[in-house]
Amino acid sequence: MEAQRSETEVRLEVNRCIRTISTSRDAVEVVASLRTLAGYLPDGPHARASASEREEFDRAHYTMVLKVLVGGLHADWRQRLTSAEHTELWGAFFLQGPPDQALLVIMDCIGTIGQSSGQDKMVDILELYLQNGRVGALLWSRCQGPGSPDSPQLRETLLGRMVSLPDLMANRLYPHNRPLFLSAQYYSLLAQEFKFALDKTCKALKDGQDCSLRFVAQLLGKTCVQGHSGTLPHLSASTRSDMVWQRVCWRLMEDIPDRWMESVVTGLVQVVTGPAALARILGNLVVKNKKSQFVLTHKLLLLQYKYETCVLRTLLGYLAQDRERRPLLIQVLRALCQAWSSSSSVRHTPVEQQLYLSRALLLCVSLLSEAELQELRAELMQCMLGGMQCHLDSNVVRIRRIGMVVGECLSSRLNTQEARLKFEYEQDEETKELVSMMDPFPPEDAVLTDSDDELTPYDMSDDREMTKSAPPRYIRDCLEGLIFSEDPTRVELSLQAAEGLVRKNPSAAREVSVELTKVLLHLEDKYSTPSFLALRQAAMVALAVVDSIPVAEYLTTEFYSVNYSLRQRMDILEVLALSAQELSKPIAEQGRPSLPPSAAVTLVDPQSVPSNWRQVVEQRIQSKTRRFGKSGAPAPVTATPNRYASVAGFFFFPLLQSYDRYLYNNRSFSDRVGPHTGAPNVATQMGRSLLDFVPGGSGVLFSVCAVFLSMPGQCLLAELSDHLLETRAWLADVAEGDADADCRTLAMQALVLLDKSLRTQLEPSALDLKS
């Protein structure tokens, strides 16, 4: 009830004072009412209202009070006020209340009254309003909280008044306009107030206060779209070392409406000092916002050609500085190559645009890394040859010269030593500028210091050399170290830490599992890293264990892809085999593998593989084969759950897809695995597919032995009975008549394994196995 009484008291008191000011001719009564109303202002000798009362006054009564004061511009009581009273009891209302309401009332008053002393007084108030930083206070008031609750119409009206203030004042005051209202001075002041509001926002965010930049972004966009992009606040220095400032700038740019985005981005590219400054202000806006992406990657490069070389360096350098933006640099390069090598473009565009395209093309090529250069080598070669032909066919001397210079620069960048182009042409400023496009970008944001001779040497006698690289602590750092680093130490540390990071944080590893597997599969031992093959294989095995299905799908798909060496295909098979072994370990009661990762995975080095693989096959068969005799039946093996059962099909069936697709009438892999396939079913399907796949040979016989060893006897009898009769007959034929002794031995072993597996399910007389 106290809050309700306060609102009622405020309303009654304000209404009484307004009636007195509007109707009374007694100056003493009017001054008393003005002092009463001044008590609701935040500052001044008469301030007495509480925060809640002042808030109610600002919300419900402030605009009405200002309109009453404006209506009394020519009243007798105002003429009787002293200079101090006039400032204290009249001007203070326009300079201490809500700044947005005050500005609207001032601008409306100047726009409605003609030339008079009253207009001069309101112009004086507007000048004081601007000089006292009220625009900055207005912007900051709109930044506080999650967002202003006013109507869109009121917001648009306020934006229009602020942006067009110089034009409105010039129309009303001509020919006696004041310097502060001229475009140059006003928009320079507006830029300062932008920076003031953003600085207050940064401090508020550091203190944990919520802020909104929507109004500031809209004002910035509307200002730029009307041709005043030079008023963009100077944000480069503030964002150099303060990350909060950078995030505020990024959010400011993201909140700019799309209809004004082009004007802001275009103006920003022209006023910043280089790519690094642009990146600190824009962040990755070009990746997130389609409008800015169109402007930066297409319109400024292919549709317009009025910008200086420094703008091109800033724009293209910005695209090249971040790995998320570099794909856009490649996209821009391809578009520039297409435009530069188009005969229609050469014939129908001005020479100045051809020169502009050539500068952009050479700058793009100079920013490519060696890997990107090799990837795009064929496209660049085609662009160079086709574009030179189009330019040399032209009857314009400047266009022919442009084709010669660009051809020389491209051939030099492509390292075609045996066919490097060299033309004879007249050197001038234009050709020198084109050649300079291939030079490295100048260092940015360099700070000039005194000469080294004037600096006092620092005592470094106790300094110790620090390692240049530290082991990565996160899986994404490890991935970036393997992709982008040219430092051998960092690559080695990333490779050494990869397996541990994957196993330590499986959830993070699953986010990049396929990408990291791809990097590891294609990774080359460029720096002769110790145990390179073992470390790489261990990391891929860990990824296949942690995120089995996506990694297995990627590896089995890549196994049949082109442009893979035999070594890489063997790597894929070894990783699948080792990860399957680890996943096949029984699950302990705690839900973890019963063996530690170091014991569960055996690293395979190609140089350590035994030369006679037949000995390995024989040893495995002998160790798994049990002899029939009069001793008691062996104790049955107890089946235990493992992690491989639910994912086995993803490791197996895709490897048979080229054969399996025709054999089973194009039945898909998903039909075989199914969403709820259990371990016995998938084992049966795998065994059937493998028996159908094998046509002959010692490797095939080994696979048949593997089927008989791994599948339970009841599954063999129940699911594969038709296959068993055919397979047994084939094994008997091989055992009796094959020319290869090893094949005959393996066939005998397979028959023994089949007999042993089925003997537990059938009476000895039910199936007479003969050698």
Coordinates of C-alpha atoms in Angstrom, one line a residue, residues 44-466:
G44 CA 20.2 20.0 -7.8
P45 CA 19.6 21.9 -4.6
H46 CA 15.9 21.0 -4.5
A47 CA 16.2 17.2 -5.0
R48 CA 14.2 15.5 -2.3
A49 CA 12.2 12.7 -3.9
S50 CA 12.9 9.0 -3.2
A51 CA 14.0 6.6 -5.9
S52 CA 10.5 5.2 -6.3
E53 CA 8.9 8.6 -6.5
R54 CA 11.4 9.8 -9.0
E55 CA 10.9 6.7 -11.1
E56 CA 7.1 7.3 -11.1
F57 CA 7.6 11.0 -12.0
D58 CA 9.9 10.1 -14.9
R59 CA 7.6 7.4 -16.2
A60 CA 4.2 9.2 -16.0
H61 CA 4.7 13.0 -15.6
Y62 CA 8.1 14.1 -17.0
T63 CA 7.0 14.7 -20.6
M64 CA 3.9 16.6 -19.5
V65 CA 6.0 18.9 -17.3
L66 CA 8.4 19.7 -20.2
K67 CA 5.5 20.5 -22.5
V68 CA 4.0 22.9 -19.8
L69 CA 7.4 24.6 -19.5
V70 CA 7.7 24.9 -23.3
G71 CA 4.2 26.4 -23.4
G72 CA 5.3 29.1 -20.9
L73 CA 8.1 30.3 -23.1
H74 CA 6.4 33.7 -23.5
A75 CA 4.8 33.8 -20.1
D76 CA 5.4 36.8 -17.9
W77 CA 6.7 34.8 -15.0
R78 CA 9.6 33.4 -17.1
Q79 CA 10.7 37.0 -17.9
R80 CA 10.9 37.7 -14.2
L81 CA 13.2 34.8 -13.4
T82 CA 16.8 35.7 -12.6
S83 CA 19.6 34.0 -14.6
A84 CA 20.3 31.6 -11.8
E85 CA 16.6 30.8 -11.3
H86 CA 16.2 30.3 -15.0
T87 CA 19.0 27.7 -15.1
E88 CA 17.9 26.1 -11.8
L89 CA 14.1 26.0 -12.3
W90 CA 13.7 25.9 -16.1
G91 CA 16.7 24.6 -18.0
A92 CA 17.5 21.9 -15.4
F93 CA 14.3 20.0 -16.3
F94 CA 15.6 19.5 -19.9
L95 CA 19.1 18.5 -18.8
Q96 CA 18.5 16.2 -15.8
G97 CA 15.5 14.0 -16.6
P98 CA 15.1 11.1 -19.0
P99 CA 17.3 12.1 -21.9
D100 CA 15.1 10.5 -24.6
Q101 CA 11.9 12.2 -23.6
A102 CA 13.8 15.5 -23.3
L103 CA 15.3 15.3 -26.8
L104 CA 11.9 14.5 -28.4
V105 CA 10.2 17.5 -26.7
I106 CA 13.1 19.9 -27.6
M107 CA 13.1 18.8 -31.3
D108 CA 9.3 18.9 -31.6
C109 CA 9.3 22.4 -30.1
I110 CA 12.0 23.7 -32.4
G111 CA 10.2 22.2 -35.4
T112 CA 6.8 23.8 -34.6
I113 CA 7.6 27.3 -33.5
G114 CA 8.8 30.0 -35.8
Q115 CA 11.8 32.3 -35.4
S116 CA 11.4 34.0 -32.1
S117 CA 13.1 34.4 -28.8
G118 CA 11.4 31.3 -27.7
Q119 CA 13.0 29.3 -30.5
D120 CA 16.4 30.8 -29.7
K121 CA 15.9 29.7 -26.1
M122 CA 15.1 26.1 -27.2
V123 CA 18.1 26.1 -29.5
D124 CA 20.2 27.2 -26.6
I125 CA 18.8 24.3 -24.6
L126 CA 19.6 21.8 -27.4
E127 CA 23.1 23.1 -27.6
L128 CA 23.5 22.6 -23.9
Y129 CA 22.0 19.2 -24.2
L130 CA 24.6 18.1 -26.7
Q131 CA 27.5 19.8 -24.9
N132 CA 26.6 18.2 -21.5
G133 CA 26.8 14.6 -22.8
R134 CA 23.1 14.0 -22.8
V135 CA 23.3 12.0 -26.0
G136 CA 25.7 9.6 -24.3
A137 CA 23.4 9.4 -21.3
L138 CA 20.5 8.6 -23.7
L139 CA 22.5 5.7 -25.3
W140 CA 23.5 4.4 -21.9
S141 CA 19.9 4.5 -20.6
R142 CA 18.9 2.4 -23.6
C143 CA 21.8 -0.1 -22.9
Q144 CA 20.7 -0.8 -19.3
G145 CA 18.7 -4.0 -18.7
P146 CA 17.7 -6.6 -21.2
G147 CA 16.0 -4.1 -23.6
S148 CA 13.8 -1.0 -23.6
P149 CA 10.1 -1.7 -23.2
D150 CA 8.9 1.2 -25.4
S151 CA 6.9 0.9 -28.6
P152 CA 8.6 0.4 -32.0
Q153 CA 7.0 3.7 -33.2
L154 CA 8.6 5.6 -30.4
R155 CA 11.9 4.0 -31.0
E156 CA 11.8 4.8 -34.7
T157 CA 10.9 8.4 -34.0
L158 CA 13.8 8.8 -31.6
L159 CA 16.2 7.2 -34.1
G160 CA 15.0 9.5 -36.8
R161 CA 15.5 12.6 -34.7
M162 CA 19.0 11.7 -33.6
V163 CA 20.2 10.7 -37.1
S164 CA 18.7 13.6 -39.0
L165 CA 19.3 16.3 -36.4
P166 CA 21.8 18.3 -38.6
D167 CA 19.3 18.3 -41.5
L168 CA 16.4 19.4 -39.3
M169 CA 18.4 22.2 -37.7
A170 CA 19.7 23.4 -41.0
N171 CA 16.1 23.7 -42.3
R172 CA 14.8 25.5 -39.3
L173 CA 17.7 27.9 -38.6
Y174 CA 18.8 28.8 -42.1
P175 CA 20.8 31.0 -42.6
H176 CA 21.8 31.3 -38.9
N177 CA 22.7 27.7 -38.1
R178 CA 25.1 27.0 -35.3
P179 CA 28.5 25.2 -35.7
L180 CA 27.6 22.4 -33.3
F181 CA 24.7 21.4 -35.5
L182 CA 26.7 21.1 -38.7
S183 CA 27.2 17.5 -39.9
A184 CA 30.9 17.2 -39.3
Q185 CA 30.8 18.4 -35.7
Y186 CA 27.6 16.6 -34.8
Y187 CA 28.5 13.2 -36.1
S188 CA 32.0 13.5 -34.6
L189 CA 30.2 14.2 -31.3
L190 CA 27.9 11.2 -31.9
A191 CA 30.9 8.9 -32.5
Q192 CA 32.3 10.0 -29.1
E193 CA 29.0 9.3 -27.4
F194 CA 28.8 5.8 -29.1
K195 CA 32.2 5.0 -27.5
F196 CA 31.1 6.4 -24.1
A197 CA 28.0 4.1 -24.1
L198 CA 30.0 1.1 -25.1
D199 CA 32.6 1.8 -22.4
K200 CA 29.9 2.0 -19.8
T201 CA 28.5 -1.3 -21.1
C202 CA 31.8 -3.0 -20.8
K203 CA 32.2 -1.9 -17.2
A204 CA 28.6 -3.0 -16.4
L205 CA 29.2 -6.4 -17.9
K206 CA 32.4 -6.8 -15.8
D207 CA 30.3 -6.0 -12.7
G208 CA 27.7 -8.7 -13.7
Q209 CA 25.0 -6.4 -15.0
D210 CA 22.8 -7.3 -18.0
C211 CA 22.9 -4.9 -21.0
S212 CA 21.3 -4.6 -24.4
L213 CA 23.0 -3.1 -27.5
R214 CA 20.0 -3.2 -29.8
F215 CA 19.2 0.5 -29.7
V216 CA 22.9 1.5 -30.2
A217 CA 23.2 -1.0 -33.1
Q218 CA 20.1 0.4 -34.7
L219 CA 21.3 4.0 -34.3
L220 CA 24.7 3.0 -35.8
G221 CA 23.1 1.3 -38.7
K222 CA 20.7 4.1 -39.5
T223 CA 23.6 6.7 -39.3
C224 CA 25.7 4.7 -41.7
V225 CA 22.9 4.1 -44.2
Q226 CA 22.4 7.8 -44.5
G227 CA 26.0 8.2 -45.6
H228 CA 27.8 9.0 -42.4
S229 CA 29.9 5.9 -41.9
G230 CA 32.8 8.1 -41.0
T231 CA 31.1 8.5 -37.6
L232 CA 31.9 4.9 -36.7
P233 CA 33.5 4.9 -33.2
H234 CA 37.2 4.2 -33.1
L235 CA 37.2 0.8 -31.5
S236 CA 40.5 -0.6 -32.6
A237 CA 42.6 0.7 -29.6
S238 CA 39.9 -0.4 -27.0
T239 CA 39.7 -3.9 -28.4
R240 CA 43.4 -4.5 -28.6
S241 CA 43.9 -5.9 -25.1
D242 CA 40.4 -6.1 -23.6
M243 CA 38.4 -9.2 -24.5
V244 CA 35.2 -7.8 -23.0
W245 CA 35.5 -4.9 -25.5
Q246 CA 35.9 -7.4 -28.3
R247 CA 32.8 -9.4 -27.3
V248 CA 30.8 -6.1 -26.9
C249 CA 31.8 -5.1 -30.5
W250 CA 30.9 -8.5 -31.8
R251 CA 27.5 -8.4 -30.3
L252 CA 27.0 -4.8 -31.5
M253 CA 27.7 -5.9 -35.1
E254 CA 25.4 -8.9 -34.7
D255 CA 22.5 -6.7 -33.5
I256 CA 22.6 -4.4 -36.6
P257 CA 19.5 -5.0 -38.7
D258 CA 20.2 -6.6 -42.1
R259 CA 18.8 -3.7 -44.0
W260 CA 21.6 -1.5 -42.6
M261 CA 24.4 -4.1 -42.4
E262 CA 25.9 -3.3 -45.8
S263 CA 26.5 0.4 -44.9
V264 CA 28.1 -0.5 -41.6
V265 CA 30.4 -3.2 -42.9
T266 CA 31.4 -1.2 -45.9
G267 CA 32.2 1.8 -43.7
L268 CA 34.1 -0.2 -41.2
V269 CA 36.3 -1.9 -43.8
Q270 CA 37.4 1.6 -44.9
V271 CA 38.1 3.2 -41.5
V272 CA 40.0 0.4 -39.7
T273 CA 43.7 0.2 -39.9
G274 CA 44.2 -3.4 -41.0
P275 CA 42.9 -7.0 -40.9
A276 CA 43.6 -7.6 -37.2
A277 CA 41.6 -4.5 -36.2
L278 CA 38.7 -5.6 -38.4
A279 CA 38.8 -9.1 -36.9
R280 CA 38.7 -7.7 -33.4
I281 CA 35.6 -5.6 -34.2
L282 CA 33.7 -8.0 -36.5
G283 CA 34.8 -11.4 -35.1
N284 CA 33.3 -14.1 -37.2
L285 CA 30.3 -12.0 -38.3
V286 CA 31.0 -12.9 -41.9
V287 CA 30.4 -16.6 -41.1
K288 CA 27.2 -16.0 -39.1
N289 CA 25.5 -13.3 -41.1
K290 CA 24.6 -13.9 -44.7
K291 CA 24.2 -10.2 -45.5
S292 CA 27.7 -9.3 -44.3
Q293 CA 29.0 -12.4 -46.1
F294 CA 27.5 -11.3 -49.4
V295 CA 28.9 -7.8 -49.0
L296 CA 32.5 -8.8 -47.9
T297 CA 32.9 -11.8 -50.3
H298 CA 31.0 -10.7 -53.4
K299 CA 29.9 -7.1 -53.6
L300 CA 33.0 -5.3 -52.5
L301 CA 35.2 -7.5 -54.7
L302 CA 33.2 -8.4 -57.8
L303 CA 30.5 -5.7 -58.2
Q304 CA 32.4 -2.6 -57.1
Y305 CA 35.9 -1.4 -57.8
K306 CA 36.3 2.1 -56.2
Y307 CA 38.3 1.0 -53.1
E308 CA 42.0 1.5 -52.5
T309 CA 44.5 -1.4 -52.2
C310 CA 44.6 -0.9 -48.4
V311 CA 40.8 -1.8 -48.3
L312 CA 41.5 -5.0 -50.3
R313 CA 44.3 -5.9 -48.0
T314 CA 42.2 -5.3 -44.9
L315 CA 39.2 -7.3 -46.3
L316 CA 41.2 -10.3 -47.7
G317 CA 43.5 -10.4 -44.7
Y318 CA 40.5 -10.5 -42.4
L319 CA 39.2 -13.6 -44.3
A320 CA 42.6 -15.3 -44.0
Q321 CA 43.2 -14.8 -40.3
D322 CA 40.9 -17.3 -38.8
R323 CA 40.4 -21.0 -39.7
E324 CA 36.6 -20.6 -39.7
R325 CA 36.9 -17.8 -42.3
R326 CA 39.5 -19.3 -44.5
P327 CA 37.0 -21.3 -46.5
L328 CA 35.5 -18.0 -47.6
L329 CA 38.9 -16.9 -48.8
I330 CA 39.0 -20.0 -51.0
Q331 CA 35.5 -19.2 -52.2
V332 CA 36.5 -15.6 -53.0
L333 CA 39.6 -16.9 -54.9
R334 CA 37.5 -19.2 -57.1
A335 CA 35.1 -16.4 -57.9
L336 CA 37.9 -14.0 -58.7
C337 CA 39.6 -16.6 -61.0
Q338 CA 36.3 -17.1 -62.8
A339 CA 35.8 -13.4 -63.3
W340 CA 39.4 -12.7 -64.3
S341 CA 39.5 -15.5 -66.9
S342 CA 36.1 -14.7 -68.4
S343 CA 36.4 -13.4 -72.0
S344 CA 33.0 -11.6 -71.6
S345 CA 34.2 -9.9 -68.5
V346 CA 37.4 -8.7 -70.2
R347 CA 35.4 -7.3 -73.1
H348 CA 32.6 -5.6 -71.2
T349 CA 34.1 -4.2 -68.0
P350 CA 36.2 -1.0 -67.6
V351 CA 39.9 -1.2 -67.4
E352 CA 39.8 0.1 -63.9
Q353 CA 37.6 -2.9 -62.8
Q354 CA 40.0 -5.3 -64.5
L355 CA 42.9 -3.7 -62.6
Y356 CA 40.8 -4.0 -59.3
L357 CA 40.1 -7.7 -60.0
S358 CA 43.7 -8.3 -60.7
R359 CA 44.8 -6.7 -57.5
A360 CA 42.3 -8.8 -55.5
L361 CA 43.3 -12.0 -57.3
L362 CA 47.0 -11.6 -56.6
L363 CA 46.3 -10.6 -52.9
C364 CA 44.3 -13.8 -52.5
V365 CA 47.0 -16.0 -54.0
S366 CA 49.6 -14.4 -51.8
L367 CA 47.6 -15.4 -48.7
L368 CA 47.4 -19.1 -49.6
S369 CA 49.3 -21.6 -47.5
E370 CA 51.4 -24.2 -49.3
A371 CA 48.8 -26.9 -48.7
E372 CA 46.1 -24.7 -50.1
L373 CA 48.2 -23.8 -53.0
Q374 CA 48.8 -27.4 -53.9
E375 CA 45.1 -28.2 -53.6
L376 CA 44.2 -25.3 -55.9
R377 CA 47.1 -25.7 -58.3
A378 CA 45.1 -27.0 -61.2
E379 CA 42.4 -24.3 -60.9
L380 CA 45.0 -21.5 -60.7
M381 CA 46.9 -22.9 -63.7
Q382 CA 43.6 -23.0 -65.7
C383 CA 42.8 -19.4 -64.6
M384 CA 46.3 -18.2 -65.5
L385 CA 46.3 -19.7 -69.0
G386 CA 42.7 -18.8 -69.8
G387 CA 42.9 -15.4 -68.3
M388 CA 46.1 -14.5 -70.0
Q389 CA 44.7 -15.5 -73.4
C390 CA 41.6 -13.3 -72.9
H391 CA 43.7 -10.3 -71.8
L392 CA 46.4 -10.7 -74.5
D393 CA 43.6 -10.9 -77.2
S394 CA 42.4 -7.5 -76.2
N395 CA 43.1 -4.4 -78.3
V396 CA 43.6 -2.3 -75.2
V397 CA 47.3 -1.9 -74.2
R398 CA 46.6 -1.6 -70.5
I399 CA 44.5 -4.8 -70.4
R400 CA 47.2 -6.7 -72.3
R401 CA 49.8 -5.4 -69.8
I402 CA 47.6 -6.5 -66.9
G403 CA 47.4 -10.0 -68.3
M404 CA 51.2 -10.2 -68.6
V405 CA 51.9 -9.0 -65.1
V406 CA 49.3 -11.3 -63.5
G407 CA 50.5 -14.2 -65.5
E408 CA 54.1 -13.7 -64.4
C409 CA 53.0 -13.4 -60.7
L410 CA 50.9 -16.5 -60.8
S411 CA 53.5 -18.6 -62.5
S412 CA 56.1 -17.4 -59.9
R413 CA 53.7 -18.3 -57.0
L414 CA 53.0 -21.7 -58.5
N415 CA 56.7 -22.5 -58.5
T416 CA 56.8 -23.6 -62.1
Q417 CA 60.5 -23.2 -62.4
E418 CA 60.7 -25.1 -65.7
A419 CA 57.9 -23.0 -67.3
R420 CA 58.0 -19.6 -65.4
L421 CA 56.5 -16.9 -67.6
K422 CA 58.4 -13.7 -68.5
F423 CA 57.1 -10.9 -70.7
E424 CA 58.5 -7.7 -72.0
Y425 CA 56.4 -4.7 -71.2
E426 CA 56.9 -1.1 -70.1
Q427 CA 57.2 -0.7 -66.4
D428 CA 55.0 2.0 -64.8
E429 CA 53.3 2.7 -61.5
E430 CA 50.4 0.4 -62.4
T431 CA 52.5 -2.6 -63.1
K432 CA 54.7 -2.0 -60.0
E433 CA 51.6 -1.9 -57.8
L434 CA 50.4 -5.2 -59.3
V435 CA 53.7 -6.9 -58.6
S436 CA 53.7 -5.5 -55.0
M437 CA 50.4 -7.5 -54.4
M438 CA 52.5 -10.6 -54.0
D439 CA 54.6 -9.1 -51.2
P440 CA 53.9 -10.3 -47.6
F441 CA 51.4 -8.3 -45.7
P442 CA 53.1 -5.5 -43.6
P443 CA 53.1 -6.0 -39.8
E444 CA 50.0 -4.5 -38.2
D445 CA 49.6 -2.4 -35.1
A446 CA 53.3 -1.9 -34.8
V447 CA 54.3 0.5 -32.0
L448 CA 57.1 2.8 -32.8
T449 CA 59.8 2.9 -30.1
D450 CA 63.2 4.6 -29.6
S451 CA 66.3 3.1 -31.3
D452 CA 67.9 0.1 -29.7
D453 CA 71.0 2.1 -28.8
E454 CA 69.0 4.3 -26.4
L455 CA 67.5 1.4 -24.5
T456 CA 69.0 0.1 -21.2
P457 CA 69.9 -3.6 -21.5
Y458 CA 67.9 -5.9 -19.3
D459 CA 69.8 -8.4 -17.1
M460 CA 69.1 -11.8 -18.6
S461 CA 71.9 -13.7 -16.9
D462 CA 69.5 -15.7 -14.7
D463 CA 67.0 -16.4 -17.4
R464 CA 66.3 -20.0 -18.4
E465 CA 65.2 -21.2 -21.8
M466 CA 61.5 -22.0 -21.8

